[in-house]
Coordinates of C-alpha atoms in Angstrom, one line a residue:
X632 CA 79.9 24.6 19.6
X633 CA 80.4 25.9 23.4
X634 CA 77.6 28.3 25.2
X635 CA 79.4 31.3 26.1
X636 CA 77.4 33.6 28.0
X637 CA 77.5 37.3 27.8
X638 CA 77.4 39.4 31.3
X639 CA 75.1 42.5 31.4
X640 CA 78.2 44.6 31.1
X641 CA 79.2 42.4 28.2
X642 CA 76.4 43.1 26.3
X643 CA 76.4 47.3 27.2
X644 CA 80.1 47.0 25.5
X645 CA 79.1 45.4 22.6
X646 CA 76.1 47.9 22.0
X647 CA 78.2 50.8 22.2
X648 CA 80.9 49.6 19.9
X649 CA 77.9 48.7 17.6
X650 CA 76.5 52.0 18.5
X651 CA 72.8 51.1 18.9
X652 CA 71.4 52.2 22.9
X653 CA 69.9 48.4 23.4
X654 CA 68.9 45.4 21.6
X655 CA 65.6 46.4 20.6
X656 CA 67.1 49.2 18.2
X657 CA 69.4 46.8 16.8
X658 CA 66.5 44.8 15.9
X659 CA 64.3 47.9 15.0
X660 CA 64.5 47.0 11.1
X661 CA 62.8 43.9 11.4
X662 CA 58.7 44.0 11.5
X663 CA 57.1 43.6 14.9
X664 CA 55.3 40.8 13.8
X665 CA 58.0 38.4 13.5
X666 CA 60.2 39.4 16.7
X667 CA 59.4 37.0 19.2
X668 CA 58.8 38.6 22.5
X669 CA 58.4 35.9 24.9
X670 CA 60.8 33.0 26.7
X671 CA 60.8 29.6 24.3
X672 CA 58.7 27.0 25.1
X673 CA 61.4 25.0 25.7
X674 CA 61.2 22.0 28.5
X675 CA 63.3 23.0 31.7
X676 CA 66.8 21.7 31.9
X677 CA 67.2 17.8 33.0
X678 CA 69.4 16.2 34.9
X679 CA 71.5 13.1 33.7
X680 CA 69.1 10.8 35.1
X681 CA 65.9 12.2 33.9
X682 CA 67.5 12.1 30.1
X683 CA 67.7 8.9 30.3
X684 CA 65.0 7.8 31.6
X685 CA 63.3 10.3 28.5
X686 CA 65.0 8.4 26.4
X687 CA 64.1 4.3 27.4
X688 CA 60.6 6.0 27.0
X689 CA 61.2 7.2 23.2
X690 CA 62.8 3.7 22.8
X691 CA 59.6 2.0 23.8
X692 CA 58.1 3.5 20.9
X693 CA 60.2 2.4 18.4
X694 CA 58.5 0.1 16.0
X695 CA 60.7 -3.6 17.4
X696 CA 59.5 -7.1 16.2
X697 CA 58.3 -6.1 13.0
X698 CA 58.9 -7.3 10.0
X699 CA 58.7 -4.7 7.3
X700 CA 58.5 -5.1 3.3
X701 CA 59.2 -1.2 2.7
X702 CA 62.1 -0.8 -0.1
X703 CA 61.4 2.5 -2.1
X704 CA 65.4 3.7 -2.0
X705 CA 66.5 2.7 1.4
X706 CA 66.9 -1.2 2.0
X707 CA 67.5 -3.3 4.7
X708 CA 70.7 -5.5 4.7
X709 CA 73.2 -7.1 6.9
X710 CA 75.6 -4.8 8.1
X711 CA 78.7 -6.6 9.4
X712 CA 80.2 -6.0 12.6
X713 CA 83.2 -4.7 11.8
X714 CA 81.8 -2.0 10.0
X715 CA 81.4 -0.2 13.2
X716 CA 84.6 -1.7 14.9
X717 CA 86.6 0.1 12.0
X718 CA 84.5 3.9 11.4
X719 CA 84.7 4.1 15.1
X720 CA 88.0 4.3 15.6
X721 CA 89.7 7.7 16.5
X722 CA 91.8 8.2 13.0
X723 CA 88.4 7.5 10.8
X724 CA 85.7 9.0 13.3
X725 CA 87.5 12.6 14.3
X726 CA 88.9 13.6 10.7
X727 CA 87.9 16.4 9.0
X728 CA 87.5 17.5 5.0
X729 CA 91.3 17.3 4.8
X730 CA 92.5 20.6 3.8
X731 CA 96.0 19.0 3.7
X732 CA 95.5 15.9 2.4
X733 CA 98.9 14.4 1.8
X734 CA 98.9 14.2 6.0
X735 CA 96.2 12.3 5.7
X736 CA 97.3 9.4 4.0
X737 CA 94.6 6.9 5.8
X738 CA 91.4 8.4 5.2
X739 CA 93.0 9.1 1.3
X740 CA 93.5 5.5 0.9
X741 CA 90.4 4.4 1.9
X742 CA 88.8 6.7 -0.6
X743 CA 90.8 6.0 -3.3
X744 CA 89.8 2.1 -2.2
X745 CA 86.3 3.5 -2.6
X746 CA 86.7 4.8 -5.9
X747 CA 88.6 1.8 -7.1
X748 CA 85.2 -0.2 -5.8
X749 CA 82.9 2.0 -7.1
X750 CA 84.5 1.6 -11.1
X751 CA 84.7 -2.3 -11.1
X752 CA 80.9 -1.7 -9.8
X753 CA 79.3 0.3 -12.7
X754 CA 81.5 -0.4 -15.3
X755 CA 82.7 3.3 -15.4
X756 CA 86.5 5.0 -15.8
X757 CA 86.4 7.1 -12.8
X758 CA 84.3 7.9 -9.8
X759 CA 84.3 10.6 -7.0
X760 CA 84.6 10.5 -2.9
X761 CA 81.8 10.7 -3.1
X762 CA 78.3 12.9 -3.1
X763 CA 75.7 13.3 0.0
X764 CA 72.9 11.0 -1.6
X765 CA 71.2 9.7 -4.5
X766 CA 69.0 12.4 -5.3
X767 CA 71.5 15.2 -5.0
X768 CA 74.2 12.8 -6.9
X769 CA 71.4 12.3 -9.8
X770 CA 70.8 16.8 -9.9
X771 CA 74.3 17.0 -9.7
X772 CA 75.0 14.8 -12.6
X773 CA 72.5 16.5 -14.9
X774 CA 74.4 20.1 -14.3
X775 CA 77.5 17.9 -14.9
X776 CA 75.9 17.3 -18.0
X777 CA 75.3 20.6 -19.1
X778 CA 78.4 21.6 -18.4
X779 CA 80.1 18.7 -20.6
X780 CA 77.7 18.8 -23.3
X781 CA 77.2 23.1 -23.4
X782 CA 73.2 22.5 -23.9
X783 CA 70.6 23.2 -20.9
X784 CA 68.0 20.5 -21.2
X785 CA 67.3 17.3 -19.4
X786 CA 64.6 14.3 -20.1
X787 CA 64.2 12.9 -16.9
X788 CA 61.7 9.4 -16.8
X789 CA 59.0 9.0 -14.6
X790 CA 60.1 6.0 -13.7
X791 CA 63.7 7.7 -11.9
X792 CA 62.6 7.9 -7.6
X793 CA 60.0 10.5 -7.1
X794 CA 62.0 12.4 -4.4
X795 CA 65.1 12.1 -7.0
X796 CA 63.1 14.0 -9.1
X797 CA 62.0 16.5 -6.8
X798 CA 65.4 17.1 -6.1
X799 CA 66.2 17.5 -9.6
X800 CA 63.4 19.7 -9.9
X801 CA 64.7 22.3 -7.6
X802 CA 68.3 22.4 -8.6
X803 CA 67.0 23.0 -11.9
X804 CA 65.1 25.8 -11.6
X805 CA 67.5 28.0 -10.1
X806 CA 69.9 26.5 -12.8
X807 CA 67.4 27.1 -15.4
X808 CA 67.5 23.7 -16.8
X809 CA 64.2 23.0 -18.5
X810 CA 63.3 19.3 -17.5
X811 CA 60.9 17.1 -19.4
X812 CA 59.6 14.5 -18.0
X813 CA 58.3 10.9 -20.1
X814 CA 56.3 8.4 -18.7
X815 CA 56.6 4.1 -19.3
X816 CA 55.0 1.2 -20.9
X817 CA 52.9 -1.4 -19.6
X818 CA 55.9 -3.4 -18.4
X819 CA 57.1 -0.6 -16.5
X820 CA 60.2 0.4 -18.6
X821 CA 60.5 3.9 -20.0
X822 CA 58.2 4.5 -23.3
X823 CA 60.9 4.3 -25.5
X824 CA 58.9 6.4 -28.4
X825 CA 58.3 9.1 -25.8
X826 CA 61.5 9.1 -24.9
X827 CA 62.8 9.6 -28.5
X828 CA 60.3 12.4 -29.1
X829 CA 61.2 14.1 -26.3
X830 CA 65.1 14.5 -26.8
X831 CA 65.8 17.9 -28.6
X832 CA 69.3 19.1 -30.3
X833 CA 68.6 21.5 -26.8
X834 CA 69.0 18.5 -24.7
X835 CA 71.7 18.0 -22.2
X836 CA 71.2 14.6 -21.3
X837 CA 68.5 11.5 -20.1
X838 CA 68.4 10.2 -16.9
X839 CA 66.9 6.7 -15.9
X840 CA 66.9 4.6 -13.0
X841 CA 67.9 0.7 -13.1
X842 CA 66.5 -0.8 -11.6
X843 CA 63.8 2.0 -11.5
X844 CA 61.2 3.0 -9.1
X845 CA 58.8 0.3 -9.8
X846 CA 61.8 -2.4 -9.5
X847 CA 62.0 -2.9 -13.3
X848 CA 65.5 -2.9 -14.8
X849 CA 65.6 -0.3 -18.2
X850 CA 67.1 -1.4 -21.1
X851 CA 70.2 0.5 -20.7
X852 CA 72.1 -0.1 -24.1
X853 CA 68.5 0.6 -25.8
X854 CA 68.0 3.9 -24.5
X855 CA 72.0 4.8 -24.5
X856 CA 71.6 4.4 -28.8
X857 CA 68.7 6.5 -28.6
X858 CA 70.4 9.4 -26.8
X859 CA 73.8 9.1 -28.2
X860 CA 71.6 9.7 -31.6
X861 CA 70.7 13.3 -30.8
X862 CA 73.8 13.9 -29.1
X863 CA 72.9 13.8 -25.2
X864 CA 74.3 12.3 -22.8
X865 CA 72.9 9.1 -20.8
X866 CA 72.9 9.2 -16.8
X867 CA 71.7 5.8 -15.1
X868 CA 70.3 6.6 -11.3
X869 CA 71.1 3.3 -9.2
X870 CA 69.1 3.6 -6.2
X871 CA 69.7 0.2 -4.9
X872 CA 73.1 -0.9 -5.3
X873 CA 73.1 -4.3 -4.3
X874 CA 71.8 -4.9 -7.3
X875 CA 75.3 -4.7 -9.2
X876 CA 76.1 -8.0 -7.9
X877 CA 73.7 -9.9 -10.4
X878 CA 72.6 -6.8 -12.9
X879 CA 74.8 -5.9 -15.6
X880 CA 76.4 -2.6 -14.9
X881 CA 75.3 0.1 -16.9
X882 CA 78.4 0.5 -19.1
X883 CA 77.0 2.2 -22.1
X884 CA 75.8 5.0 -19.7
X885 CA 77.8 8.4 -19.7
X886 CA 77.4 9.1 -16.3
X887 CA 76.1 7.1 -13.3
X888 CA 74.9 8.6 -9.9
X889 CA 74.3 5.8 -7.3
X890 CA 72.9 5.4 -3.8
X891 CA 75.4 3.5 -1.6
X892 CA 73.4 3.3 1.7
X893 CA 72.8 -0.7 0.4
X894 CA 76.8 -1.2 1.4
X895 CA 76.8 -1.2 4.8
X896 CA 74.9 2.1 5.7
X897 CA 71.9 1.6 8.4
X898 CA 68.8 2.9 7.4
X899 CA 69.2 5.4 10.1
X900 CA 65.6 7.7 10.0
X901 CA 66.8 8.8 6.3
X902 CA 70.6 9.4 6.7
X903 CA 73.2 9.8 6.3
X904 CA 73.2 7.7 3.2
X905 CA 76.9 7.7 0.6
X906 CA 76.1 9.2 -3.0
X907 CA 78.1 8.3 -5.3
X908 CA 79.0 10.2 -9.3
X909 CA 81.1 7.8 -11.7
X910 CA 82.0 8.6 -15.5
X911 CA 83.8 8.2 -18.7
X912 CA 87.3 9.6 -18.2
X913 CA 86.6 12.3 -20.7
X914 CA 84.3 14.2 -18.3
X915 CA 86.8 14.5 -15.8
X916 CA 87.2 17.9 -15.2
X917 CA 83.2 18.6 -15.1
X918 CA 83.1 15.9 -12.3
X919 CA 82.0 17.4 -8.7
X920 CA 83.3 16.7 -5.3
X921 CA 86.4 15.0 -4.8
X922 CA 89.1 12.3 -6.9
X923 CA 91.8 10.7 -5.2
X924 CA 95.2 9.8 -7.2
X925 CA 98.0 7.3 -6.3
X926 CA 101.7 8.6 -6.9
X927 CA 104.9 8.0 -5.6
X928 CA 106.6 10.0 -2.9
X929 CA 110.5 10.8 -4.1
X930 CA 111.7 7.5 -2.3
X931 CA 109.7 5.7 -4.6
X932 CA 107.1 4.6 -2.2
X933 CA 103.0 4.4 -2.6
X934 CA 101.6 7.6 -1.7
X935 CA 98.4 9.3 -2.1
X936 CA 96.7 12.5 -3.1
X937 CA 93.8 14.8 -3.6
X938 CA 94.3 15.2 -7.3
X939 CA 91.5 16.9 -8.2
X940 CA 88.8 18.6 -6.0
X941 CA 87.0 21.2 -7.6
X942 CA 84.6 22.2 -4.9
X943 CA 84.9 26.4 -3.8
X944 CA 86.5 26.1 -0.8
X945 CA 89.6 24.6 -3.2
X946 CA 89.4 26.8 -6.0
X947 CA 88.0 30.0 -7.4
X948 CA 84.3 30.1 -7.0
X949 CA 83.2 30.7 -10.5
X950 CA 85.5 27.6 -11.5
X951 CA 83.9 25.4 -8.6
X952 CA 81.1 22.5 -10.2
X953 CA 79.7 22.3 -7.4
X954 CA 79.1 23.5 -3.5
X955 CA 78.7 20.3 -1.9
X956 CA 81.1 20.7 0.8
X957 CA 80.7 17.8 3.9
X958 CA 82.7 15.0 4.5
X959 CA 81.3 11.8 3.7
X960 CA 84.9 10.0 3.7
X961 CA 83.0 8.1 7.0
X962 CA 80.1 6.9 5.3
X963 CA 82.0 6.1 2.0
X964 CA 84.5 4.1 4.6
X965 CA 81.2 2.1 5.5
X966 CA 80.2 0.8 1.8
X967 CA 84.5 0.6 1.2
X968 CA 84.5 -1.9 4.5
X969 CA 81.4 -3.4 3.4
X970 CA 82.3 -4.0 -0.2
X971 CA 85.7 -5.8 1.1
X972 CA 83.9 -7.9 3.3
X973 CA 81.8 -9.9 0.5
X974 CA 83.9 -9.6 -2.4
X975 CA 82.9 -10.1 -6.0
X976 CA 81.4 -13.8 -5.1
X977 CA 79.8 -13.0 -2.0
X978 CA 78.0 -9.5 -3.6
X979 CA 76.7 -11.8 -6.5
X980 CA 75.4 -14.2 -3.8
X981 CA 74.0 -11.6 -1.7
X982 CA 72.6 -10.1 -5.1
X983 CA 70.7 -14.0 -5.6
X984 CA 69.3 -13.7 -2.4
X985 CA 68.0 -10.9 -2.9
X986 CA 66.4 -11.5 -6.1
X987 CA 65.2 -15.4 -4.5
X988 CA 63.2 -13.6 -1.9
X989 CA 61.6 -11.1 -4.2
X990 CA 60.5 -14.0 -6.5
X991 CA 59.1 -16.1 -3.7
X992 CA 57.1 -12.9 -2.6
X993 CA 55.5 -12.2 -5.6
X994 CA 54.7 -15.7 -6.1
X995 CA 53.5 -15.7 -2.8
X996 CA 50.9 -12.6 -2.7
X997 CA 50.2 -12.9 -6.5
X998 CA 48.2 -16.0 -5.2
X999 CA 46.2 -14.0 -2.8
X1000 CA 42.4 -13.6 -3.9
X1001 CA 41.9 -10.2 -6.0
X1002 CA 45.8 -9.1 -5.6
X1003 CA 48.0 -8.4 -8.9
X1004 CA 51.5 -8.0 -9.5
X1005 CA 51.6 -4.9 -12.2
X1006 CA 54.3 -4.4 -14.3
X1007 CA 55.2 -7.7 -15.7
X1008 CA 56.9 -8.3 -19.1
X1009 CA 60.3 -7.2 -18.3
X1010 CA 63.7 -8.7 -15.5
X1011 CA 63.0 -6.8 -11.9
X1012 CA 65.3 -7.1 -9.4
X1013 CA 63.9 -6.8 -5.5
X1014 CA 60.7 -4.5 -5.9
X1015 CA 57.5 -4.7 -7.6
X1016 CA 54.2 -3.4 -7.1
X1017 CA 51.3 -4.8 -6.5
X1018 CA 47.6 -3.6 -6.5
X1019 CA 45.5 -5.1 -4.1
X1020 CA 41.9 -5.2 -4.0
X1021 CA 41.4 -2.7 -1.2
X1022 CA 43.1 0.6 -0.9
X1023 CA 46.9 0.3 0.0
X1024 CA 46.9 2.0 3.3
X1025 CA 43.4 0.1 3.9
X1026 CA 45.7 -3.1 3.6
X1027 CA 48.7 -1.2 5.8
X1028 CA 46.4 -0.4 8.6
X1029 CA 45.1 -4.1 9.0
X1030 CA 48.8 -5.5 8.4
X1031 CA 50.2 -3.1 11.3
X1032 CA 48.1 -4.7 13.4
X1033 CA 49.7 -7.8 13.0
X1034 CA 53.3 -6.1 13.5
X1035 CA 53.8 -6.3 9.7
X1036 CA 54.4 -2.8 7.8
X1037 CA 53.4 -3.1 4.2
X1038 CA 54.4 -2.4 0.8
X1039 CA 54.7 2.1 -0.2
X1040 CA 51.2 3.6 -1.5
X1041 CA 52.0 4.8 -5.0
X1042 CA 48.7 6.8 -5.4
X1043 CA 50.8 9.9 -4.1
X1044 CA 53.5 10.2 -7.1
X1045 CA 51.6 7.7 -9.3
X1046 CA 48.3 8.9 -9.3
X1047 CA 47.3 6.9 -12.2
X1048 CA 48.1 3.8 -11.0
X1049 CA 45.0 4.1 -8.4
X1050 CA 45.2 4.1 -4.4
X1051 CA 45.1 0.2 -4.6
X1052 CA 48.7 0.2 -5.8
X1053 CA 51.7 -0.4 -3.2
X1054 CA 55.4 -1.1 -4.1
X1055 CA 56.6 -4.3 -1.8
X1056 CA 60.4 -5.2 -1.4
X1057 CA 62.4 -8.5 -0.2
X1058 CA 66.0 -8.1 0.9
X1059 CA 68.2 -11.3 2.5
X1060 CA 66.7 -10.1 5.7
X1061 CA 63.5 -11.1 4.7
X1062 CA 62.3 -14.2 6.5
X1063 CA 60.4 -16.8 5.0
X1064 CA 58.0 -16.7 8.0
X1065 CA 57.5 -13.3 7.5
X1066 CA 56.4 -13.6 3.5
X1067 CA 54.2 -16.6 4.7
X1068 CA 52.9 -14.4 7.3
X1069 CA 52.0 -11.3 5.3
X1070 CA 50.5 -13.9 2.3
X1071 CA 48.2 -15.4 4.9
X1072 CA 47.4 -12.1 6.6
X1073 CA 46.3 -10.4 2.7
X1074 CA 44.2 -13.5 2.0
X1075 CA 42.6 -13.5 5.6
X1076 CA 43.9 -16.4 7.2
X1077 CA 46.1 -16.8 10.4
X1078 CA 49.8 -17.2 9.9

């Protein structure tokens, strides 16, 4: 948005159409505490050359060369090229929500591609373009839920992302949907008699992770029977999305939210990232955000359309399901691009890599004096956690050192688990070297 300034004589106009003598009495109702009567401390302006030379310093600071074992919802993987050849061009990079779609036939394609993706993916009927993240995808699903279902409770597991949860958390309570939480068995699954005991004729729906938090894959079809019993509805959180390639989807779920940062979206300091709401065709018209249709123009050629988009800048407010109003079309382009790039035989080889590395990991610091893997029992994908036998960040300090950032302390959302527990991740960028190196640096030995 421009600066524009406002003269002296400016301002004297506008008071005296407002009818206040000066800007002090058109402040007066706010307490003298919190009006702030002294210049920002804000850094002089720079010129063009000094900017840059600001910023070479902040990029010395970034952390380069090291290798990093840090999964915990946003993963490193290969982002091709072309991924940025295509968002960046003019058409993809400058469009806007498109309040007429049907001009817009590009960027509608390419989510409708999305969406197509997105339902081979998870085994759903439909699926949305698309949500801001994970975490507001998972909240968003449970008031979908309530919607569909016309009860108000949700059982959420322990093992779903913590910051999913707090998410949830706070769209719930101004929703007031009562959530209960259940906690998991030794091998890191959801306590499936918990989980039973906790599902009411009040409740709305479950929602799980798969793989979950500590990188254990639920028994989906299990805990689907369970809820389908007391008439909720199931919702399965993907938080790492590669994992489709290898994992069966999670077809006997009701609803899946899913984290698409994994296809093609950087890591980025937290975001952007691509959420993502797929369902059962039934649940249609409770779906948030935006679906994209294919038709025919009256020539008989392909066309496309916004066919349903029941956000409240579309429709009625009271008949909106939900305010979630940016547009993500450009980071849903990214996983689209990404996802056409592999194909279904290169996302199930990326998927093997993935899960190779994390096995080779494990093996490799299970073996180091005192460390345990927690957790096992049940199929894991790219995570797990290990407890080591000094304090996680003890171990993080020392590994920084040697330009190697450790596996997540759990102590902070997990408190049970103790402060010697750490989640560690391997993705296909994970070098060899670097897993011999962090091995030999735990166990006290040079590389």
């Amino acid at each position: 948005m421009r600066y524009l300034p406002k003269s002296p004589g400016d301002r004297k106009e506008m008071l005296a159409e407002i009818g206040v003598a000066s800007i002090d009495d058109l402040f007066q109702s706010i307490p003298a505490e919190y009006q702030l009567k002294r210049d920002l401390k804000i850094p002089r302006q720079h010129g063009e050359s000094e900017i840059l030379d600001r910023f070479r310093d902040f990029a010395e600071h970034n952390a380069a060369g090291y290798a990093s074992f840090l999964g915990a919802g946003v993963y490193r993987h290969y982002r091709p090229v072309i991924i940025d050849s295509l968002v960046q061009r003019g058409e993809f990079l400058t469009s806007y929500t498109p309040y007429q779609p049907e001009i817009s036939q590009g960027t509608l394609q390419a989510m409708f591609e999305f969406q197509t993706m997105i339902c081979e993916l998870t085994g759903m009927e439909i699926a949305n373009a698309s949500m801001y993240d994970g975490s507001t995808g998972a909240a968003e699903a449970i008031m979908m839920a309530v919607r569909v279902t016309g009860r108000d409770g949700a059982v959420v597991a322990r093992t779903v992302h913590p910051e999913y949860r707090e998410v949830v958390t706070t769209y719930a309570q101004h929703q007031e949907i009562p959530v209960t939480e259940v906690g998991y068995a030794a091998n890191g699954r959801v306590d499936m008699a918990a989980l039973d005991a906790a599902i009411t004729s009040d409740t709305a729906c479950v929602l799980i992770q798969s793989p979950n938090f500590f990188g254990t894959i639920e028994d989906v079809a299990a805990i689907a029977e369970i809820a389908h019993a007391k008439g909720a509805l199931l919702i399965v959180s993907i938080a790492e999305a590669i994992s489709l390639g290898i994992v069966r989807p999670p077809a006997e779920a009701d609803i899946v939210s899913m984290e698409a940062q994994s296809y093609g979206v950087a890591p980025s300091f937290g975001g952007p990232f691509c959420g993502v709401i797929a369902c059962k065709e039934k649940f249609l018209r409770q779906m948030p955000g935006r679906l994209i249709g294919e038709t025919k123009d009256k020539d008989g050629k392909r066309g496309f359309v916004l066919t349903l988009s029941t956000r409240e800048q579309h429709i009625r407010r009271e008949k909106a399901t939900s305010n979630i109003c940016t547009n993500q079309a450009l980071v849903a382009l990214m996983t689209t691009i990404f996802l056409t790039v592999y194909g279904k035989q290169g996302m199930r080889e990326l998927a093997e890599q993935n899960l190779a590395k994390a096995a080779y990991l494990k093996s490799a610091l299970a073996k180091t004096a005192g460390a345990k893997v927690l957790f096992e029992g049940a199929p894991r994908f790219h995570e797990f956690v290990l407890e080591t036998p000094k304090s996680a960040a003890a171990v993080n300090a020392g590994l920084l050192e040697k330009k190697i950032i450790g596996g997540l302390p759990l102590v902070k959302w997990y408190p049970e688990l103790g402060s010697n527990a750490s989640l560690w991740c391997a993705t296909e960028l994970t070098t060899r070297k670097q897993m011999d190196a962090v091995a030999a640096a735990l166990a006290g030995k040079k590389a």
